[in-house]
Amino acid sequence: MFARTQEAAASLIDQFEKRRAHREYLAICEGVPMPREGRLQSWLAENPRSLKVAETRDRARGLKAICTYRVEEELAGAALVRVTLETGRRNQIRVQFAGIRHALVGDHTYGTASPLIPRVALHAARLGFTHPGTSKPVRVESPLPADMRRLLRRLRGAARKG
């Protein structure tokens, strides 16, 4: 997202920092999370050497990370999940799903690589915010990319065969 003025940029930054922007993702995770709908809360800390983010029990060192999720569809050995961020930490969805033993498909950093997709199966599907100039709500949607559509077709096909 780009702002055309510094005032607009400041307004958008403020909305994200105060968690007023709506951020919704689609992810394909390994296995099916139980319960099928829930809220994940943890504290995340970055390793200063590797820059890898991990969950920590040390609340003084970590940053609070919260998201909600809902299983949209069960697939062969996986699930399509809709995730809404309450906070926005780096790699938050990837780390939190790995933490509940449902790493995202293709995530070689927090899970395992996949021959079915060459990247992490995570997509920013919706973004909502208040327009800095008009104060009207704005909602932007992005269709699922081709590689994730192919992955879904393959997993759906495998589910029907199995």
XYZ file of N, CA, C and O in Angstrom:
648
model
N 0.850 -1.165 0.000
C 0.000 0.000 0.000
C 0.899 1.232 0.000
O 1.928 1.264 0.668
N 0.482 2.240 -0.735
C 1.242 3.483 -0.829
C 0.339 4.651 -0.479
O -0.850 4.645 -0.776
N 0.909 5.656 0.138
C 0.181 6.890 0.438
C 0.733 7.990 -0.455
O 1.926 8.024 -0.761
N -0.130 8.910 -0.864
C 0.301 9.983 -1.766
C 0.824 11.203 -1.015
O 1.463 12.061 -1.607
N 0.524 11.282 0.279
C 1.027 12.412 1.066
C 1.591 11.883 2.378
O 1.259 10.775 2.813
N 2.397 12.711 3.019
C 2.940 12.305 4.324
C 1.837 12.214 5.368
O 1.884 11.366 6.257
N 0.828 13.069 5.270
C -0.287 13.029 6.221
C -1.065 11.712 6.077
O -1.448 11.096 7.075
N -1.292 11.315 4.833
C -1.997 10.052 4.594
C -1.167 8.883 5.112
O -1.693 7.968 5.746
N 0.136 8.913 4.858
C 1.014 7.847 5.344
C 0.969 7.772 6.868
O 0.872 6.684 7.441
N 1.017 8.917 7.525
C 0.972 8.949 8.992
C -0.337 8.357 9.506
O -0.352 7.609 10.488
N -1.446 8.678 8.845
C -2.750 8.142 9.246
C -2.788 6.620 9.109
O -3.270 5.916 10.005
N -2.277 6.113 7.995
C -2.274 4.662 7.777
C -1.359 3.954 8.770
O -1.728 2.916 9.331
N -0.193 4.504 8.997
C 0.728 3.924 9.984
C 0.069 3.877 11.352
O 0.135 2.867 12.065
N -0.609 4.948 11.720
C -1.306 5.017 13.005
C -2.381 3.927 13.100
O -2.518 3.274 14.135
N -3.132 3.724 12.025
C -4.176 2.686 12.035
C -3.577 1.300 12.248
O -4.126 0.487 12.992
N -2.450 1.033 11.594
C -1.809 -0.277 11.766
C -1.229 -0.412 13.165
O -1.385 -1.458 13.804
N -0.579 0.627 13.669
C 0.010 0.554 15.007
C -1.045 0.396 16.089
O -0.823 -0.282 17.082
N -2.196 1.023 15.907
C -3.277 0.938 16.905
C -4.232 -0.217 16.623
O -5.286 -0.311 17.243
N -3.858 -1.050 15.671
C -4.603 -2.275 15.336
C -6.029 -1.987 14.869
O -6.954 -2.734 15.155
N -6.189 -0.904 14.149
C -7.504 -0.566 13.595
C -7.676 -1.104 12.189
O -8.798 -1.198 11.699
N -6.593 -1.426 11.533
C -6.663 -1.994 10.179
C -7.048 -3.466 10.285
O -6.627 -4.172 11.200
N -7.851 -3.923 9.355
C -8.289 -5.322 9.318
C -7.391 -6.073 8.344
O -7.289 -5.698 7.174
N -6.713 -7.124 8.826
C -5.809 -7.919 7.995
C -6.228 -9.374 8.050
O -6.238 -9.980 9.113
N -6.581 -9.894 6.896
C -7.086 -11.262 6.816
C -6.279 -12.045 5.786
O -6.020 -11.558 4.691
N -5.892 -13.249 6.163
C -5.043 -14.094 5.327
C -5.710 -15.434 5.080
O -6.510 -15.905 5.899
N -5.337 -16.070 3.985
C -5.676 -17.461 3.741
C -4.379 -18.247 3.795
O -3.361 -17.817 3.226
N -4.416 -19.359 4.491
C -3.231 -20.199 4.632
C -3.648 -21.652 4.451
O -4.791 -22.026 4.725
N -2.712 -22.449 4.004
C -2.926 -23.895 3.942
C -1.927 -24.499 4.914
O -0.715 -24.344 4.757
N -2.466 -25.132 5.948
C -1.599 -25.694 6.988
C -1.610 -27.210 6.917
O -2.509 -27.823 6.341
N -0.595 -27.804 7.504
C -0.492 -29.254 7.584
C -1.477 -29.747 8.636
O -1.525 -29.221 9.742
N -2.266 -30.749 8.286
C -3.254 -31.280 9.215
C -4.416 -30.314 9.400
O -4.496 -29.272 8.760
N -5.325 -30.674 10.306
C -6.507 -29.854 10.579
C -6.469 -29.405 12.039
O -6.514 -30.240 12.941
N -6.362 -28.106 12.279
C -6.341 -27.618 13.661
C -7.630 -27.963 14.402
O -8.717 -27.885 13.837
N -7.474 -28.344 15.648
C -8.612 -28.596 16.534
C -8.423 -27.739 17.770
O -7.346 -27.794 18.368
N -9.395 -26.961 18.146
C -10.691 -26.840 17.490
C -10.560 -26.212 16.112
O -9.547 -25.608 15.786
N -11.621 -26.331 15.322
C -11.618 -25.823 13.946
C -11.668 -24.290 13.883
O -11.500 -23.709 12.831
N -11.895 -23.685 15.006
C -11.952 -22.224 15.087
C -11.366 -21.832 16.436
O -11.627 -22.488 17.439
N -10.557 -20.777 16.455
C -9.970 -20.413 17.737
C -9.168 -19.125 17.683
O -9.111 -18.436 16.673
N -8.543 -18.865 18.815
C -7.726 -17.660 18.988
C -6.371 -18.110 19.501
O -6.296 -18.872 20.479
N -5.313 -17.663 18.847
C -3.958 -17.998 19.267
C -3.317 -16.764 19.876
O -3.369 -15.682 19.289
N -2.746 -16.945 21.059
C -2.040 -15.847 21.714
C -0.715 -16.366 22.225
O -0.655 -17.395 22.885
N 0.341 -15.662 21.881
C 1.669 -16.050 22.342
C 2.560 -14.822 22.364
O 2.137 -13.733 21.992
N 3.793 -15.011 22.812
C 4.783 -13.944 22.819
C 5.898 -14.368 21.879
O 6.392 -15.490 21.963
N 6.258 -13.474 20.969
C 7.259 -13.791 19.960
C 8.513 -12.963 20.184
O 8.443 -11.779 20.518
N 9.649 -13.601 19.986
C 10.939 -12.921 20.127
C 11.803 -13.281 18.927
O 11.752 -14.402 18.416
N 12.616 -12.328 18.507
C 13.504 -12.536 17.373
C 14.913 -12.837 17.862
O 15.429 -12.150 18.734
N 15.509 -13.874 17.293
C 16.894 -14.189 17.598
C 17.759 -13.148 16.894
O 17.706 -13.034 15.671
N 18.567 -12.377 17.638
C 19.346 -11.308 17.015
C 20.391 -11.795 16.010
O 20.758 -11.056 15.103
N 20.838 -13.026 16.131
C 21.836 -13.551 15.191
C 21.202 -14.106 13.923
O 21.599 -13.774 12.823
N 20.207 -14.981 14.090
C 19.606 -15.631 12.920
C 18.426 -14.840 12.359
O 18.004 -15.084 11.235
N 17.882 -13.915 13.168
C 16.681 -13.138 12.834
C 15.432 -14.004 12.748
O 14.375 -13.545 12.335
N 15.546 -15.272 13.149
C 14.389 -16.156 13.167
C 13.504 -15.794 14.362
O 14.002 -15.529 15.454
N 12.204 -15.770 14.131
C 11.237 -15.450 15.174
C 10.780 -16.754 15.826
O 10.571 -17.761 15.141
N 10.622 -16.743 17.143
C 10.172 -17.937 17.864
C 9.272 -17.523 19.012
O 9.340 -16.391 19.502
N 8.421 -18.458 19.422
C 7.604 -18.213 20.607
C 8.507 -18.255 21.832
O 9.481 -19.002 21.864
N 8.165 -17.456 22.828
C 8.923 -17.437 24.070
C 7.964 -17.376 25.249
O 6.857 -16.858 25.131
N 8.411 -17.898 26.379
C 7.631 -17.780 27.613
C 8.002 -16.506 28.367
O 7.317 -16.093 29.272
N 9.104 -15.911 27.956
C 9.617 -14.694 28.593
C 8.852 -13.485 28.056
O 9.203 -12.913 27.031
N 7.815 -13.086 28.769
C 6.968 -11.993 28.310
C 7.701 -10.656 28.295
O 7.322 -9.762 27.563
N 8.750 -10.527 29.073
C 9.523 -9.285 29.082
C 10.349 -9.155 27.793
O 10.614 -8.049 27.331
N 10.728 -10.287 27.214
C 11.558 -10.291 26.013
C 10.731 -10.362 24.735
O 11.160 -9.908 23.678
N 9.542 -10.929 24.831
C 8.730 -11.135 23.635
C 7.681 -10.057 23.424
O 7.397 -9.256 24.312
N 7.121 -10.058 22.224
C 6.025 -9.166 21.867
C 4.752 -9.991 21.761
O 4.753 -11.082 21.157
N 3.669 -9.494 22.321
C 2.399 -10.208 22.298
C 1.912 -10.348 20.857
O 1.946 -9.397 20.079
N 1.466 -11.552 20.527
C 0.971 -11.855 19.188
C -0.371 -12.563 19.305
O -0.472 -13.576 20.003
N -1.389 -12.016 18.637
C -2.734 -12.592 18.707
C -3.324 -12.678 17.311
O -3.237 -11.733 16.522
N -3.933 -13.824 17.017
C -4.700 -13.976 15.784
C -5.878 -14.902 16.054
O -5.889 -15.644 17.038
N -6.882 -14.821 15.208
C -7.991 -15.769 15.245
C -7.957 -16.550 13.939
O -7.439 -16.066 12.924
N -8.489 -17.758 13.965
C -8.492 -18.579 12.756
C -9.789 -19.372 12.671
O -10.482 -19.591 13.669
N -10.098 -19.782 11.442
C -11.255 -20.649 11.197
C -10.908 -21.567 10.036
O -10.444 -21.098 8.985
N -11.113 -22.849 10.210
C -10.895 -23.809 9.131
C -12.003 -23.611 8.106
O -13.181 -23.722 8.431
N -11.610 -23.288 6.886
C -12.570 -23.080 5.796
C -12.870 -24.394 5.079
O -13.977 -24.588 4.597
N -11.834 -25.264 4.992
C -12.008 -26.506 4.246
C -10.964 -27.522 4.687
O -9.796 -27.194 4.822
N -11.422 -28.762 4.908
C -10.496 -29.860 5.187
C -10.025 -30.430 3.858
O -10.820 -30.619 2.944
N -8.728 -30.705 3.783
C -8.115 -31.218 2.563
C -7.369 -32.507 2.897
O -7.376 -32.949 4.045
N -6.713 -33.105 1.933
C -5.933 -34.320 2.177
C -4.693 -33.962 2.988
O -3.743 -33.398 2.461
N -4.706 -34.275 4.277
C -3.566 -34.017 5.149
C -3.305 -32.551 5.418
O -2.227 -32.184 5.882
N -4.284 -31.702 5.136
C -4.088 -30.263 5.287
C -5.439 -29.581 5.490
O -6.485 -30.233 5.457
N -5.388 -28.269 5.678
C -6.619 -27.486 5.821
C -6.397 -26.091 5.262
O -5.312 -25.523 5.402
N -7.447 -25.565 4.633
C -7.463 -24.167 4.230
C -8.013 -23.390 5.414
O -9.105 -23.690 5.905
N -7.235 -22.423 5.877
C -7.573 -21.699 7.102
C -7.622 -20.195 6.811
O -6.751 -19.667 6.120
N -8.641 -19.523 7.353
C -8.740 -18.064 7.282
C -8.217 -17.515 8.602
O -8.673 -17.925 9.667
N -7.246 -16.619 8.528
C -6.592 -16.082 9.717
C -6.762 -14.565 9.736
O -6.507 -13.894 8.736
N -7.196 -14.038 10.877
C -7.318 -12.590 11.054
C -6.343 -12.163 12.140
O -6.338 -12.736 13.232
N -5.524 -11.183 11.817
C -4.545 -10.694 12.782
C -5.143 -9.642 13.699
O -5.807 -8.726 13.237
N -4.895 -9.792 14.985
C -5.184 -8.724 15.943
C -3.926 -7.895 16.153
O -3.995 -6.703 16.405
N -2.782 -8.566 16.084
C -1.486 -7.884 16.132
C -0.824 -8.165 14.792
O -1.341 -8.945 13.999
N 0.291 -7.603 14.549
C 0.966 -7.840 13.276
C 2.457 -7.978 13.475
O 3.201 -7.040 13.246
N 2.874 -9.117 13.937
C 4.298 -9.375 14.163
C 4.893 -10.075 12.948
O 4.201 -10.804 12.238
N 6.186 -9.887 12.768
C 6.865 -10.532 11.643
C 6.769 -12.051 11.783
O 7.051 -12.608 12.839
N 6.353 -12.701 10.708
C 6.200 -14.164 10.640
C 5.207 -14.718 11.660
O 5.216 -15.912 11.971
N 4.335 -13.883 12.176
C 3.422 -14.289 13.248
C 2.598 -15.526 12.901
O 2.563 -16.484 13.679
N 1.935 -15.522 11.768
C 1.070 -16.654 11.410
C 1.903 -17.922 11.273
O 1.532 -18.981 11.796
N 3.035 -17.819 10.621
C 3.893 -18.981 10.419
C 4.359 -19.556 11.756
O 4.315 -20.775 11.980
N 4.797 -18.702 12.667
C 5.305 -19.149 13.963
C 4.180 -19.716 14.819
O 4.332 -20.781 15.442
N 3.043 -19.033 14.861
C 1.962 -19.505 15.725
C 1.375 -20.828 15.239
O 1.058 -21.698 16.052
N 1.240 -21.010 13.930
C 0.715 -22.290 13.445
C 1.732 -23.416 13.641
O 1.353 -24.534 13.965
N 3.004 -23.126 13.471
C 4.023 -24.133 13.781
C 3.958 -24.479 15.266
O 4.142 -25.635 15.651
N 3.665 -23.485 16.107
C 3.576 -23.699 17.553
C 2.444 -24.617 17.976
O 2.523 -25.257 19.023
N 1.380 -24.682 17.164
C 0.276 -25.615 17.474
C 0.386 -26.885 16.624
O -0.571 -27.631 16.463
N 1.565 -27.107 16.070
C 1.893 -28.308 15.295
C 1.103 -28.419 13.994
O 0.739 -29.516 13.559
N 0.832 -27.262 13.380
C 0.171 -27.215 12.081
C 0.892 -26.200 11.209
O 0.313 -25.204 10.761
N 2.171 -26.456 10.967
C 2.983 -25.540 10.152
C 2.323 -25.331 8.796
O 1.584 -26.193 8.306
N 2.592 -24.199 8.190
C 2.039 -23.928 6.871
C 2.754 -24.774 5.824
O 3.960 -25.011 5.913
N 2.000 -25.239 4.861
C 2.556 -26.055 3.786
C 3.632 -25.239 3.060
O 3.442 -24.057 2.775
N 4.776 -25.865 2.823
C 5.863 -25.223 2.104
C 6.761 -24.344 2.944
O 7.670 -23.705 2.422
N 6.549 -24.302 4.247
C 7.338 -23.433 5.118
C 8.581 -24.168 5.605
O 8.567 -24.830 6.637
N 9.680 -24.046 4.859
C 10.906 -24.767 5.219
C 11.584 -24.173 6.457
O 12.416 -24.824 7.067
N 11.231 -22.960 6.864
C 11.846 -22.346 8.048
C 11.187 -22.824 9.337
O 11.869 -23.174 10.298
N 9.871 -22.854 9.376
C 9.151 -23.221 10.602
C 8.469 -24.586 10.507
O 7.866 -25.036 11.471
N 8.557 -25.228 9.362
C 7.964 -26.546 9.156
C 8.871 -27.338 8.233
O 10.057 -27.451 8.489
N 8.296 -27.819 7.130
C 9.090 -28.547 6.141
C 8.748 -28.049 4.740
O 7.623 -27.612 4.483
N 9.717 -28.139 3.850
C 9.484 -27.778 2.454
C 8.478 -28.758 1.854
O 8.286 -29.860 2.377
N 7.832 -28.343 0.783
C 6.841 -29.202 0.140
C 7.131 -29.310 -1.351
O 7.440 -28.297 -1.990
N 6.993 -30.501 -1.917
C 7.157 -30.633 -3.367
C 5.950 -30.061 -4.125
O 5.997 -29.897 -5.335
N 4.882 -29.717 -3.388
C 3.653 -29.250 -4.030
C 3.616 -27.749 -4.284
O 2.827 -27.279 -5.101
N 4.445 -26.990 -3.558
C 4.478 -25.534 -3.735
C 5.875 -25.056 -3.314
O 6.396 -25.497 -2.288
N 6.481 -24.152 -4.085
C 7.855 -23.749 -3.784
C 7.980 -22.626 -2.750
O 9.064 -22.084 -2.568
N 6.895 -22.274 -2.098
C 6.914 -21.190 -1.114
C 5.934 -21.501 -0.006
O 5.232 -22.519 -0.042
N 5.850 -20.623 0.952
C 4.897 -20.771 2.054
C 3.483 -20.542 1.526
O 3.236 -19.566 0.809
N 2.570 -21.425 1.864
C 1.178 -21.327 1.403
C 0.412 -20.334 2.282
O -0.402 -20.703 3.124
N 0.704 -19.054 2.072
C 0.105 -17.971 2.846
C -0.184 -16.816 1.908
O 0.676 -16.442 1.100
N -1.393 -16.248 2.020
C -1.813 -15.183 1.108
C -2.593 -14.103 1.851
O -3.523 -14.406 2.595
N -2.204 -12.854 1.644
C -2.935 -11.715 2.206
C -4.196 -11.527 1.369
O -4.139 -11.043 0.240
N -5.346 -11.921 1.903
C -6.587 -11.957 1.132
C -7.397 -10.664 1.226
O -8.011 -10.245 0.244
N -7.428 -10.042 2.408
C -8.232 -8.830 2.596
C -7.512 -7.834 3.481
O -6.843 -8.208 4.441
N -7.711 -6.570 3.151
C -7.174 -5.485 3.957
C -8.267 -4.434 4.075
O -8.864 -4.041 3.074
N -8.530 -4.017 5.290
C -9.527 -2.981 5.519
C -8.933 -1.870 6.359
O -8.156 -2.119 7.277
N -9.261 -0.629 6.022
C -8.755 0.525 6.767
C -9.669 1.711 6.498
O -10.559 1.653 5.645
N -9.465 2.777 7.219
C -10.215 4.006 7.010
C -9.408 4.913 6.087
O -8.231 5.158 6.338
N -10.059 5.385 5.029
C -9.366 6.252 4.064
C -8.890 7.513 4.777
O -9.683 8.185 5.451
N -7.605 7.839 4.662
C -7.056 8.992 5.394
C -7.663 10.333 4.986
O -7.708 11.254 5.788
N -8.169 10.443 3.755
C -8.723 11.716 3.293
C -10.215 11.849 3.498
O -10.706 12.897 3.915
N -10.949 10.750 3.239
C -12.412 10.814 3.288
C -13.007 10.244 4.571
O -14.195 10.426 4.826
N -12.210 9.514 5.329
C -12.653 8.810 6.550
C -13.670 7.713 6.268
O -14.311 7.205 7.185
N -13.812 7.328 5.001
C -14.716 6.228 4.652
C -13.960 4.905 4.735
O -12.757 4.849 4.491
N -14.684 3.835 5.060
C -14.019 2.533 5.113
C -13.599 2.070 3.717
O -14.323 2.259 2.745
N -12.410 1.474 3.648
C -11.879 0.925 2.401
C -11.608 -0.558 2.644
O -11.063 -0.932 3.680
N -11.992 -1.374 1.685
C -11.738 -2.808 1.784
C -11.126 -3.265 0.464
O -11.713 -3.067 -0.594
N -9.954 -3.852 0.549
C -9.237 -4.330 -0.628
C -9.145 -5.846 -0.536
O -8.778 -6.385 0.511
N -9.490 -6.522 -1.618
C -9.403 -7.978 -1.652
C -8.446 -8.399 -2.757
O -8.383 -7.772 -3.800
N -7.720 -9.455 -2.497
C -6.768 -9.985 -3.463
C -7.099 -11.452 -3.718
O -7.179 -12.243 -2.772
N -7.306 -11.835 -4.979
C -7.635 -13.234 -5.264
C -6.462 -14.154 -4.943
O -5.305 -13.737 -4.955
N -6.797 -15.380 -4.674
C -5.782 -16.389 -4.385
C -4.860 -16.550 -5.597
O -5.339 -16.674 -6.727
N -3.544 -16.531 -5.399
C -2.624 -16.670 -6.533
C -2.681 -18.072 -7.149
O -3.117 -19.036 -6.517
N -2.215 -18.144 -8.379
C -2.301 -19.388 -9.160
C -1.639 -20.573 -8.467
O -2.170 -21.683 -8.484
N -0.475 -20.366 -7.836
C 0.205 -21.508 -7.215
C -0.594 -22.064 -6.035
O -0.623 -23.272 -5.817
N -1.283 -21.205 -5.303
C -2.109 -21.707 -4.199
C -3.393 -22.349 -4.716
O -3.868 -23.327 -4.141
N -3.945 -21.844 -5.820
C -5.115 -22.500 -6.429
C -4.743 -23.901 -6.911
O -5.502 -24.858 -6.712
N -3.557 -24.034 -7.529
C -3.091 -25.359 -7.969
C -2.918 -26.301 -6.775
O -3.294 -27.474 -6.827
N -2.330 -25.787 -5.704
C -2.140 -26.598 -4.504
C -3.484 -27.079 -3.962
O -3.639 -28.266 -3.625
N -4.464 -26.185 -3.890
C -5.798 -26.577 -3.421
C -6.403 -27.657 -4.316
O -6.975 -28.639 -3.813
N -6.288 -27.506 -5.631
C -6.824 -28.526 -6.552
C -6.176 -29.886 -6.297
O -6.858 -30.914 -6.257
N -4.859 -29.895 -6.129
C -4.153 -31.166 -5.886
C -4.595 -31.793 -4.565
O -4.819 -33.003 -4.492
N -4.710 -30.981 -3.516
C -5.103 -31.515 -2.215
C -6.568 -31.951 -2.212
O -6.909 -32.945 -1.564
N -7.406 -31.244 -2.935
C -8.823 -31.660 -3.051
C -8.910 -32.975 -3.811
O -9.687 -33.859 -3.437
N -8.137 -33.100 -4.889
C -8.130 -34.339 -5.673
C -7.646 -35.519 -4.853
O -8.210 -36.606 -4.907
N -6.617 -35.312 -4.056
C -6.077 -36.376 -3.194
C -7.100 -36.752 -2.122
O -7.215 -37.922 -1.764
N -7.857 -35.786 -1.638
C -8.885 -36.078 -0.613
C -9.997 -36.941 -1.198
O -10.504 -37.839 -0.538
N -10.380 -36.676 -2.457
C -11.425 -37.478 -3.093
C -10.966 -38.900 -3.359
O -11.731 -39.844 -3.225
N -9.688 -39.082 -3.711
C -9.144 -40.407 -3.995
C -8.964 -41.219 -2.718
O -9.093 -42.427 -2.728
N -8.603 -40.517 -1.612
C -8.301 -41.210 -0.356
C -9.504 -41.451 0.415
O -9.791 -42.293 1.141
